[in-house]
Short mmCIF file of C-alpha atoms and ligand atoms in Angstrom, two decimals:
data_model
loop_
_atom_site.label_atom_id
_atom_site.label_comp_id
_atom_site.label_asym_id
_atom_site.label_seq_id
_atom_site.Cartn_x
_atom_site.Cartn_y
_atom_site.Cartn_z
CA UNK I 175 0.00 0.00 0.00
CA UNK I 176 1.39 2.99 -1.14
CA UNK I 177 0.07 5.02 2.04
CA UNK I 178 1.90 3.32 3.98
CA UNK I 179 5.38 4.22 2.97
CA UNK I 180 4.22 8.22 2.52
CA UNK I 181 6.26 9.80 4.88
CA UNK I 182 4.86 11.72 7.97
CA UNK I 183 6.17 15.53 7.18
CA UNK I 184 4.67 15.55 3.37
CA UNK I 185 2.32 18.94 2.86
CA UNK I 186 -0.75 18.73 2.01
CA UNK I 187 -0.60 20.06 -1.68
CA UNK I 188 1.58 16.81 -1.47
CA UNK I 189 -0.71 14.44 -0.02
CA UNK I 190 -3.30 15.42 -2.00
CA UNK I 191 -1.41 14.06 -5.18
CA UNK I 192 -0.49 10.91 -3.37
CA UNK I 193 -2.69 9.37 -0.55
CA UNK I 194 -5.40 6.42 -1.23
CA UNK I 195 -3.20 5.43 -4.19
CA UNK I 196 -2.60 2.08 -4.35
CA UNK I 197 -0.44 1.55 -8.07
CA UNK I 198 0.92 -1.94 -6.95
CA UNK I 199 -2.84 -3.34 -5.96
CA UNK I 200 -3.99 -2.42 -9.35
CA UNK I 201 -1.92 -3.74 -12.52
CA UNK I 202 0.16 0.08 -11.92
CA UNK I 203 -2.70 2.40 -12.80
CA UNK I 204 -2.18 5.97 -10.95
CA UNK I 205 -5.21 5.85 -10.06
CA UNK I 206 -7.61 3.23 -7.60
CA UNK I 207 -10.60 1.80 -10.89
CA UNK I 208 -13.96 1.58 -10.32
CA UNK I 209 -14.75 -1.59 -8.06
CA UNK I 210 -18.01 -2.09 -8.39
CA UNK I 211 -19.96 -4.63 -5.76
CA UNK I 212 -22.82 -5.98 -3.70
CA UNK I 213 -21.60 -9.56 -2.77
CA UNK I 214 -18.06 -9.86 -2.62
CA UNK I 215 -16.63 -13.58 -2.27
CA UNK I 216 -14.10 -15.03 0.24
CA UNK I 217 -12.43 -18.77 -0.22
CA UNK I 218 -13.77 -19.43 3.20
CA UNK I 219 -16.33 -18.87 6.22
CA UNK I 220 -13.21 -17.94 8.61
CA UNK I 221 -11.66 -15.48 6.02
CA UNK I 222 -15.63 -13.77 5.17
CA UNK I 223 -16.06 -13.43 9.24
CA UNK I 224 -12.83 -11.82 9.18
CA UNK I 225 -13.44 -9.31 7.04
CA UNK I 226 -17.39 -8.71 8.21
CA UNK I 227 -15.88 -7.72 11.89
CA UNK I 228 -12.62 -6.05 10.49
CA UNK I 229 -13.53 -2.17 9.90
CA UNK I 230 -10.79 -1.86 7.87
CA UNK I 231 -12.13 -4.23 5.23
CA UNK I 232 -15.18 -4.99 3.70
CA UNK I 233 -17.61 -8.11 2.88
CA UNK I 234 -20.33 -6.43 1.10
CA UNK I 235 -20.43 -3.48 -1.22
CA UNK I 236 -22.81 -1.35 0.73
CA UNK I 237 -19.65 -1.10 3.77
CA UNK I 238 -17.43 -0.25 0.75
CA UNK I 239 -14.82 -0.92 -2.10
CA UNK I 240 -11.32 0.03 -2.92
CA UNK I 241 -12.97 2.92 -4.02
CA UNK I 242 -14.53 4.15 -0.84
CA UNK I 243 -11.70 3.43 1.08
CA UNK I 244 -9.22 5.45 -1.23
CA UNK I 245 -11.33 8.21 -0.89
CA UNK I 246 -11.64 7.89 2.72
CA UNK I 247 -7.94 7.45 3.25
CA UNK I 248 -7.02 10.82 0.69
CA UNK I 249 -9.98 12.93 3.13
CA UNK I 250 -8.63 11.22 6.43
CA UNK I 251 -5.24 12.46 5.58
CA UNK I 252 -5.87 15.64 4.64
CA UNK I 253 -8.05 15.97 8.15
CA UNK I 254 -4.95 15.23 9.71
CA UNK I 255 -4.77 14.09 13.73
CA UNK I 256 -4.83 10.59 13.29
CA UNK I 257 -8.65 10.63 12.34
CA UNK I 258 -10.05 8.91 9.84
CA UNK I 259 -13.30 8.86 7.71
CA UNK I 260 -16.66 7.74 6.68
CA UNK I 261 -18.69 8.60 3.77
CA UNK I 262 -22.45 9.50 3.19
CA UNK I 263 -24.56 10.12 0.04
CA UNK I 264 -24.78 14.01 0.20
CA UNK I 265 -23.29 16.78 3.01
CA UNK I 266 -27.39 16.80 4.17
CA UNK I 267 -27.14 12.98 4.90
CA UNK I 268 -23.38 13.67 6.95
CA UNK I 269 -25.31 16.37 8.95
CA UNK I 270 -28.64 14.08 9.73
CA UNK I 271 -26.40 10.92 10.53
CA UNK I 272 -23.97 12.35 12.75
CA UNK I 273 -26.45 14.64 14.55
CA UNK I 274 -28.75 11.22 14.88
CA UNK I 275 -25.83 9.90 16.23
CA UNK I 276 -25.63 12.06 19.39
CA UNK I 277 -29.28 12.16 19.56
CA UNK I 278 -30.77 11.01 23.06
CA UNK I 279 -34.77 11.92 23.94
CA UNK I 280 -34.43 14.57 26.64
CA UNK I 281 -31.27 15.81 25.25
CA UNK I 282 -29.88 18.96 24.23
CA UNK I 283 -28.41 20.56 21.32
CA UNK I 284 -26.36 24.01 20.46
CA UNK I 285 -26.36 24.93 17.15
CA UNK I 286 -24.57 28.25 15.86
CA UNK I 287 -27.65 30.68 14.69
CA UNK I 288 -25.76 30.91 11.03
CA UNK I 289 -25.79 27.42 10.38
CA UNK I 290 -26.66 25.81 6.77
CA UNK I 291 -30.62 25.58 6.16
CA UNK I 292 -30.96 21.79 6.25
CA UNK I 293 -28.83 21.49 9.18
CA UNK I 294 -31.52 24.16 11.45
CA UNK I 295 -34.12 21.85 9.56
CA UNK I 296 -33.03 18.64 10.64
CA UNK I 297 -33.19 19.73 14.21
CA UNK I 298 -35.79 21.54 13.87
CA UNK I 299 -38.52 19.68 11.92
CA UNK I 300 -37.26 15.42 12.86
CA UNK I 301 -35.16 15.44 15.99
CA UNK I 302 -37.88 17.82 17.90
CA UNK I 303 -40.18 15.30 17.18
CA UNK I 304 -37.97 12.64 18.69
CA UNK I 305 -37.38 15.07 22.21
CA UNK I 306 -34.25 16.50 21.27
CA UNK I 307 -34.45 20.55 21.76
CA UNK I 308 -32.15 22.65 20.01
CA UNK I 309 -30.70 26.16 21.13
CA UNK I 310 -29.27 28.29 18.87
CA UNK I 311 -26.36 30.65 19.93
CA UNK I 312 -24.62 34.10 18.86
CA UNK I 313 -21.96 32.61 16.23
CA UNK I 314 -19.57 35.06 18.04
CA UNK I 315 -20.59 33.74 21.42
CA UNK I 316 -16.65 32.54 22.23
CA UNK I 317 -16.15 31.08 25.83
CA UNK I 318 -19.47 32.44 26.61
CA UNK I 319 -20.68 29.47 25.44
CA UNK I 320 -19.88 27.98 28.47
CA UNK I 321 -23.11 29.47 30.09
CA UNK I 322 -25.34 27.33 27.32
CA UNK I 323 -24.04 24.13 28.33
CA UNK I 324 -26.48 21.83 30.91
CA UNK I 325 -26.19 18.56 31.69
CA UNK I 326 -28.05 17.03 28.85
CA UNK I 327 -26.30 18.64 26.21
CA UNK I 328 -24.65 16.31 23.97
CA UNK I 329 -23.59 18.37 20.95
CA UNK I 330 -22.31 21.94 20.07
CA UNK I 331 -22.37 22.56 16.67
CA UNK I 332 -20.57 24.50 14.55
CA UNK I 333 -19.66 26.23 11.42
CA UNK I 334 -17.15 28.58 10.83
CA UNK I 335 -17.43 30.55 8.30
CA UNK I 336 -21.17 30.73 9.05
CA UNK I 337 -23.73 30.17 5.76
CA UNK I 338 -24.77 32.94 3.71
CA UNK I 339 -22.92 35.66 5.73
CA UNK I 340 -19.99 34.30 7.03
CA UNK I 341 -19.16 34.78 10.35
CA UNK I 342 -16.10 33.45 12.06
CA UNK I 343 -16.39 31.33 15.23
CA UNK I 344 -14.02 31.41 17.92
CA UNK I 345 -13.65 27.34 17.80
CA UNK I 346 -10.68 27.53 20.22
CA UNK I 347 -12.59 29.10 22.82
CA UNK I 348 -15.95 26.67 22.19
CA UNK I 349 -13.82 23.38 22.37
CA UNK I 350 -12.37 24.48 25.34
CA UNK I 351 -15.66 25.14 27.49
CA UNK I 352 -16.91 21.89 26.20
CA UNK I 353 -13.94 20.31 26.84
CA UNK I 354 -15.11 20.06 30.18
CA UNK I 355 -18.22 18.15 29.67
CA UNK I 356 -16.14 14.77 28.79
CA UNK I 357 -19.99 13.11 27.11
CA UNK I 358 -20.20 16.75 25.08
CA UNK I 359 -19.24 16.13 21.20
CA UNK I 360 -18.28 18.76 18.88
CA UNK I 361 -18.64 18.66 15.56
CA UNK I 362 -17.89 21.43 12.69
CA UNK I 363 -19.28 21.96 9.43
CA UNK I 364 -15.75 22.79 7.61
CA UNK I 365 -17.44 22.57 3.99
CA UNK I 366 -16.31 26.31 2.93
CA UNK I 367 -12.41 25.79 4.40
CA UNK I 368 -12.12 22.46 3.61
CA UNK I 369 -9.02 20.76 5.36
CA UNK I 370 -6.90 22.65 3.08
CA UNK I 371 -7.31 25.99 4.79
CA UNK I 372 -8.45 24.77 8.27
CA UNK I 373 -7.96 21.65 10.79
CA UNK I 374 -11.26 21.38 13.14
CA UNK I 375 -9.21 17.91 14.75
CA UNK I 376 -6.04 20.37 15.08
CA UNK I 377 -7.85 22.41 17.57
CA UNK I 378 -9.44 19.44 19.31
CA UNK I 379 -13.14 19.65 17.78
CA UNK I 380 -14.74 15.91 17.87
CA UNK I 381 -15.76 15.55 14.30
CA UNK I 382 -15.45 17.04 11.12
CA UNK I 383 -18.12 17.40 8.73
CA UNK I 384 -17.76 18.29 4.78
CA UNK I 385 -19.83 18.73 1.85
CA UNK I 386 -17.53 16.46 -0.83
CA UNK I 387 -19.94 17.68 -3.33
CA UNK I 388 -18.05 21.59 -2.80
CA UNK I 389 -15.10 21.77 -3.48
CA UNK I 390 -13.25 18.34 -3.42
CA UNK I 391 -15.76 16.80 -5.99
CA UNK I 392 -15.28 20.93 -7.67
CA UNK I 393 -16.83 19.74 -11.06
CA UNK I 394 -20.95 20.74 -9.68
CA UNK I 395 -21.17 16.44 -10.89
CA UNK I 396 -21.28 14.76 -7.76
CA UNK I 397 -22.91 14.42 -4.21
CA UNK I 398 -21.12 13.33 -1.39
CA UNK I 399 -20.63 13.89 2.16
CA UNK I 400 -17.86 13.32 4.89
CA UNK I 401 -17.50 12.39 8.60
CA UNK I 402 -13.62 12.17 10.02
CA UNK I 403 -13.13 11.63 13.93
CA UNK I 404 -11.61 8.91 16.14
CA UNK I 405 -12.24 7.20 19.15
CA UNK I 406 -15.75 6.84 20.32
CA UNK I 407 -17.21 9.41 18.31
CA UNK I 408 -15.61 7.58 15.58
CA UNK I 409 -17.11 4.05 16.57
CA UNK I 410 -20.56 5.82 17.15
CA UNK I 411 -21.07 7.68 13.71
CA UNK I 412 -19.56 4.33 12.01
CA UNK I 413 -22.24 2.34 13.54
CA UNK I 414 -25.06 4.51 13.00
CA UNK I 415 -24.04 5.10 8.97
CA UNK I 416 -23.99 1.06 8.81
CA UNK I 417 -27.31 0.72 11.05
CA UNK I 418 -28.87 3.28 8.76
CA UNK I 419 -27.85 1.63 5.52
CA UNK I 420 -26.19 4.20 4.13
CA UNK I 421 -23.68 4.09 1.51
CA UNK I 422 -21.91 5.99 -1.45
CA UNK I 423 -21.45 4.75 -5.51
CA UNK I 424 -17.87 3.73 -6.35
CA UNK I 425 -18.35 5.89 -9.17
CA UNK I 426 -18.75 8.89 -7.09
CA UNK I 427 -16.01 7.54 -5.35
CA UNK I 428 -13.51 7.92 -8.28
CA UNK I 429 -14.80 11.17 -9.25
CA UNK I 430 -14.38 12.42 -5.96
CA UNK I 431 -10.98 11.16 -5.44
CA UNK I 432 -9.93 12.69 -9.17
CA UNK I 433 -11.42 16.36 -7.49
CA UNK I 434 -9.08 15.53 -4.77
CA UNK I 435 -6.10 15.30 -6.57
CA UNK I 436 -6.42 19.03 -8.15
CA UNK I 437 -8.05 20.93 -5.03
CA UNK I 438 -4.82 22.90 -3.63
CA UNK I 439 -4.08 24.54 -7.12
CA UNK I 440 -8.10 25.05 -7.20
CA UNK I 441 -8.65 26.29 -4.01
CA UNK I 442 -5.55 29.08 -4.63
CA UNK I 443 -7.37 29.88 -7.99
CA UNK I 444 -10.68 30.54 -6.52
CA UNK I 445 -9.29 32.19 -3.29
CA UNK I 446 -7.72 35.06 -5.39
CA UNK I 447 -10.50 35.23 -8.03
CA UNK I 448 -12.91 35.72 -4.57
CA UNK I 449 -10.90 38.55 -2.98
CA UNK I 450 -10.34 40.03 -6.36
CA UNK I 451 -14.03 40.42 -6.56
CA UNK I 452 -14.53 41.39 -3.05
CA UNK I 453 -11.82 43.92 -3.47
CA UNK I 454 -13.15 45.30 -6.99
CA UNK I 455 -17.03 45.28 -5.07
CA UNK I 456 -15.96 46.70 -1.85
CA UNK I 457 -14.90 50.06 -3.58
CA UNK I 458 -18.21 50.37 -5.46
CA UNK I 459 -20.67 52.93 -3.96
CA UNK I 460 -23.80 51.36 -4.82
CA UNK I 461 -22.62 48.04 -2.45
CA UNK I 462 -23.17 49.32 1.11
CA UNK I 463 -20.91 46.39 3.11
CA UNK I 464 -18.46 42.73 1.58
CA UNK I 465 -18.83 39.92 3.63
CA UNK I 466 -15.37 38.01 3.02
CA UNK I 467 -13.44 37.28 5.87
CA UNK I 468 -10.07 37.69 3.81
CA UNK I 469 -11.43 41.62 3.81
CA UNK I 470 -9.35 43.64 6.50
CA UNK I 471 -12.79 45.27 6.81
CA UNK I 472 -14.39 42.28 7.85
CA UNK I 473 -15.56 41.76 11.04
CA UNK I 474 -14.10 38.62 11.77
CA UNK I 475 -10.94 39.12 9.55
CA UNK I 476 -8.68 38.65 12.93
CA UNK I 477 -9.90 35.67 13.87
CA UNK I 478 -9.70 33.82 10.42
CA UNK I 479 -6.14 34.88 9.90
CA UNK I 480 -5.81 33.21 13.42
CA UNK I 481 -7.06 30.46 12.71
CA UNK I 482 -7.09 29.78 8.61
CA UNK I 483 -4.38 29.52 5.87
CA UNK I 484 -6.85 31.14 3.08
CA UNK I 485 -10.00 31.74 2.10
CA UNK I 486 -12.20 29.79 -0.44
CA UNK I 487 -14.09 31.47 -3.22
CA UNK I 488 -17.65 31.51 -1.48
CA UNK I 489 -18.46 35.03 -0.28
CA UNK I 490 -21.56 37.87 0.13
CA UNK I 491 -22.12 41.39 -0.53
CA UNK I 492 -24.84 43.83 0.35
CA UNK I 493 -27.06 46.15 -1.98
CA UNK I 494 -29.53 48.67 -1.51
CA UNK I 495 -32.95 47.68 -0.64
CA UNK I 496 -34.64 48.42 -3.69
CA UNK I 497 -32.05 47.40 -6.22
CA UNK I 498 -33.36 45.27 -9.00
CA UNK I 499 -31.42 42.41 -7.49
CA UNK I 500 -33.65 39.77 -10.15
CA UNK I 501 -32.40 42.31 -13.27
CA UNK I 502 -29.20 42.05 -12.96
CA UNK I 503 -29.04 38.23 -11.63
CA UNK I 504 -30.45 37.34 -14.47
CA UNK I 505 -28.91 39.24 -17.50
CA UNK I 506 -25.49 37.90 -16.04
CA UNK I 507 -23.09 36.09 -18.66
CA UNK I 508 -21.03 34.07 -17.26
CA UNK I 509 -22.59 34.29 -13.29
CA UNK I 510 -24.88 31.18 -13.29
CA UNK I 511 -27.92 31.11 -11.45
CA UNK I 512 -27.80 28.13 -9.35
CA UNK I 513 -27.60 26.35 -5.84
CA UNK I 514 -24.39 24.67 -4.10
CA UNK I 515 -20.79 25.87 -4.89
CA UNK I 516 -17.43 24.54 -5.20
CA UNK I 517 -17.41 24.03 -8.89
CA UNK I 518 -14.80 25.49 -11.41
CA UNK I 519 -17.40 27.86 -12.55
CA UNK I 520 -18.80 31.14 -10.97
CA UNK I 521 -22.67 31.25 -9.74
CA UNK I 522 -24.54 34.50 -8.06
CA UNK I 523 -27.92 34.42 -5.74
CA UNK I 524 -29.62 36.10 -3.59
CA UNK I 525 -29.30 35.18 0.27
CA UNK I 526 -33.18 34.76 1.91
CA UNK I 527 -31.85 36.48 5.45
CA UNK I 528 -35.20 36.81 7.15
CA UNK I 529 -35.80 32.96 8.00
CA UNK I 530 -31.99 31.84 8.13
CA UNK I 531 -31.59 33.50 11.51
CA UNK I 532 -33.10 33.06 14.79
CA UNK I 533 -31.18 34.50 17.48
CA UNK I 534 -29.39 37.23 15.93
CA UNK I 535 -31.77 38.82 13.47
CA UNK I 536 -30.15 39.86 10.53
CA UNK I 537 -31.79 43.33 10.43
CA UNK I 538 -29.03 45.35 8.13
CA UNK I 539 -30.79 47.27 5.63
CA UNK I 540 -30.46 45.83 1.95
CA UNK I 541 -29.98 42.86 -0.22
CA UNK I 542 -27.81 39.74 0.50
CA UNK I 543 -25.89 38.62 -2.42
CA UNK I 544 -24.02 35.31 -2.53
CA UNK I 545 -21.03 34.38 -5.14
CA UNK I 546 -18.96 31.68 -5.63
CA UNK I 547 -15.86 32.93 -7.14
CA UNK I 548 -14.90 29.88 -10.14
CA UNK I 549 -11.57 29.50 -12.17
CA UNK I 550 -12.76 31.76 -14.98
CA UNK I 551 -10.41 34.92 -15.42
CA UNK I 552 -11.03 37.24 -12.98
CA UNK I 553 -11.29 40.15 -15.35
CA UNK I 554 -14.14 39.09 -17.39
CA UNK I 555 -16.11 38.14 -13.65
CA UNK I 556 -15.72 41.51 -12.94
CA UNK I 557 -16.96 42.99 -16.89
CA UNK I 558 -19.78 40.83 -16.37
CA UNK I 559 -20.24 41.87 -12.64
CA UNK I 560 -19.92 45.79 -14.06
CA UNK I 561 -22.73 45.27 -16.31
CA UNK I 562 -24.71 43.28 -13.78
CA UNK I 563 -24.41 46.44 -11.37
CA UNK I 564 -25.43 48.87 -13.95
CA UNK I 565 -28.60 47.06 -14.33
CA UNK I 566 -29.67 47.24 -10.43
C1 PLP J 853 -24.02 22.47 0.56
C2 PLP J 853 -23.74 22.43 2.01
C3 PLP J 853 -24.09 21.32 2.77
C4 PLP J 853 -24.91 20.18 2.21
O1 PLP J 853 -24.24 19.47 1.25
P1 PLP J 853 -25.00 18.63 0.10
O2 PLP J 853 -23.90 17.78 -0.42
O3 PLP J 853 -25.53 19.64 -0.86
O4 PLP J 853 -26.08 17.85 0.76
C5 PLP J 853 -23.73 21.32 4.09
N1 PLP J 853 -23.09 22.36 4.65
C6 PLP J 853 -22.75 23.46 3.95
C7 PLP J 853 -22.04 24.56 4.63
C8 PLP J 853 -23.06 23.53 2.61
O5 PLP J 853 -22.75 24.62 1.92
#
C-alpha cells in the first residue's frame, strides 16, 4: 500500500497528489478503478467473518470498495490528527447521521444561529419530534458558550465561516468550554475551508463534517458527504451510517478522489478570483458592506487569519434595498444562477436572510448577495459583474 510508505512531514498540496493510491494493488494504474460490488466472495467462512468484523475491510459493497476506502484514506489524511473517515450520500445525509448519532430523547443541542438551512431543519422539523431541543447561539458567542451548556447537552455545533454571511467562530474558545463536559461532542461543518485551509481535529473539535460535493468533488457532478473523527465518536457515527444503511457509488467515489487530486491549485485559484471580486465590489458605492473574511474590513478578519491559511471562493455582498437584485441576476453572462458551490465555474444568488436566523436577526438594511468565485479569469467576472451592477 502505497500510504503506507508516505512519509509523515509531506504537505498537504503533497498528499493530496499521493494518498489512497494504491499503483501496486492495481496492474500500476495511478489511479484506484472503479470496483463495483454488492456480494463480494471469500475462499472461506473464517476469512468472510474476518473481514465482516474487520472495519478496515469490507464483505459487502454497501460497507465499501477500494474505491470508498481510497477516498476515505485521501480525506482522512488531509483531516490530519490521526482521524479517519466515513462517507455518506450528500453533506445533508453527513449532517442528519452524525447529529442522529448524538441524539438522546431529553437531550440537548447548540447549534450556531448561522448554520446551513438543512442542518436548522433537521433539528428543527425530525429530531424535535424525537425530544431532542435545540438552542441556537450568537456565532460570536466565544467562551461564553460555556453558560449554554447543561447537563443534557450532547452536541455543540458548529460552522465557521457561518452560511450565507460568514461569520467566524471562535472554535478555540468553544472546544475548550466543552472540553469540560467529557460526554459533550463537537462537531464542525468545515465545507467552505475544507481541510486545506483549516484543521477542526487540530484544535481538538470531535468531528469534522464536509460537503464532498463543494469543493473536493469541484466539477458541480457529484454528491457526497464526509464524517472524520476517532475514538468513540468515531465508533458511534460508524455504527449509525452502517445501522442506517447508508452508503456511497464507487463511481462517485472515483470522481471524488480525481477532485481531490487538483483541489490545492483550485482552491488558490478561486481564493484570489474571490478577494479580487470582493476587493473590486468593496470600492463600489452602490454596495453598502463585503462579507469576506479575507477583507481587513471584515468583522471577523482577525480571527480567520488566526485560525485559517486562506479563504475559499464563497463570499456575500450587500445592496440597496430596492435594487433590481432579479435584473441584474439574471442578465449575467457568465454568473450562473444556481444552488451549491465549489465548482470550477462562478454562480450569483440572492441570500433569503429573514428565515436563516433566529437568534441574531439579521436586520441590516439591503440585499444579501451570494457568489462563488470559479476558475474563470477574474477580469471578465468583474466585466460581467460591471454590467450586472449597472442594471440594479
Ligand atoms: C451544501 C452544504 C451542505 C450540504 O451538502 P450537500 O452535499 O448539498 O447535501 C452542508 N453544509 C454546507 C455549509 C453547505 O454549503
Amino acid at each position: 500500500m502505497t500510504k503506507s510508505k508516505l512519509s509523515k512531514t509531506l504537505k498537504d498540496t503533497t498528499l493530496a497528489s499521493h494518498v489512497g493510491r494504491q499503483p501496486d494493488d492495481h496492474q500500476g494504474l495511478v489511479n484506484v478503478p472503479v470496483h463495483r460490488a454488492s456480494s463480494i466472495l471469500f475462499p472461506t467462512l473464517a476469512e468472510l467473518h474476518a473481514a465482516t468484523m474487520d472495519p478496515a475491510r469490507s464483505a459487502y459493497g454497501r460497507t465499501g470498495t477500494a474505491s470508498t476506502f481510497a477516498l476515505q484514506d485521501a480525506i482522512a489524511a488531509l483531516e490530519g490528527s490521526g482521524g479517519a473517515t466515513v462517507l455518506t450520500p450528500s453533506g445533508s445525509s453527513a449532517i442528519s447521521t452524525v447529529l442522529l448519532t448524538f441524539a438522546r430523547p431529553g437531550g440537548h443541542f447548540l447549534v450556531t444561529d448561522a448554520v446551513y438551512e438543512s442542518t436548522r431543519a433537521f433539528c428543527d422539523l425530525v429530531l424535535k419530534d424525537f425530544g431532542v431541543e435545540t438552542t441556537y447561539y450568537d456565532p460570536a458567542i466565544g467562551a461564553e458558550i460555556a453558560g449554554l451548556i447543561r447537563p443534557e447537552t450532547t452536541v455543540i455545533f458548529l460552522e465557521s465561516p457561518g452560511s450565507l454571511t460568514f461569520e467566524i467562530q471562535d472554535v478555540p474558545a468553544i472546544v475548550a468550554a466543552a472540553k469540560s463536559h467529557p460526554d459533550l461532542v463537537t462537531i464542525l461543518d468545515n465545507t467552505w475551508s475544507t481541510p486545506l485551509f483549516f484543521k477542526p481535529l487540530g484544535v481538538g473539535v470531535d468531528v469534522s463534517l464536509q460537503s464532498v460535493t463543494k469543493y473536493i468533488g469541484g466539477h458541480a457532478d457529484l454528491m457526497m458527504g464526509s464524517l472524520t473523527a476517532s475514538g468513540t465518536p468515531l465508533k458511534l457515527i460508524r455504527r449509525m451510517v452502517r445501522r442506517l444503511g447508508l452508503c456511497v457509488s464507487p463511481d462517485e467515489c472515483f470522481l471524488a478522489l480525481r477532485g481531490l487530486r487538483t483541489l490545492a491549485p483550485r482552491l488558490e485559484r478561486h481564493q484570489a478570483n474571490g478577494l479580487a471580486l470582493a476587493r473590486w465590489l468593496e470600492a463600489l458605492p452602490e454596495v453598502s458592506r463585503v462579507l469576506h473574511p479575507g477583507l481587513e474590513s471584515f468583522p471577523g478578519h482577525d480571527l480567520w487569519k488566526r485560525d485559517f491559511t486562506g479563504a475559499s471562493g464563497l463570499f456575500s455582498f450587500v445592496v440597496e434595498p430596492d435594487a433590481d437584485v432579479a435584473a441584474m441576476v439574471d442578465g449575467m453572462e457568465l454568473f450562473g444562477i444556481g444552488y451549491s458551490w465549489g465548482g470550477y465555474e462562478t454562480l450569483i444568488l440572492p441570500a433569503h436572510m429573514k428565515s436563516a436566523r433566529s437568534v441574531v436577526p439579521w436586520d441590516e438594511p439591503g440585499q444579501v448577495l451570494r457568489v462563488h468565485a470559479g476558475l474563470e479569469d477574474p477580469d471578465d467576472l468583474i466585466a460581467d459583474l460591471e454590467a450586472g451592477l449597472s442594471r440594479l
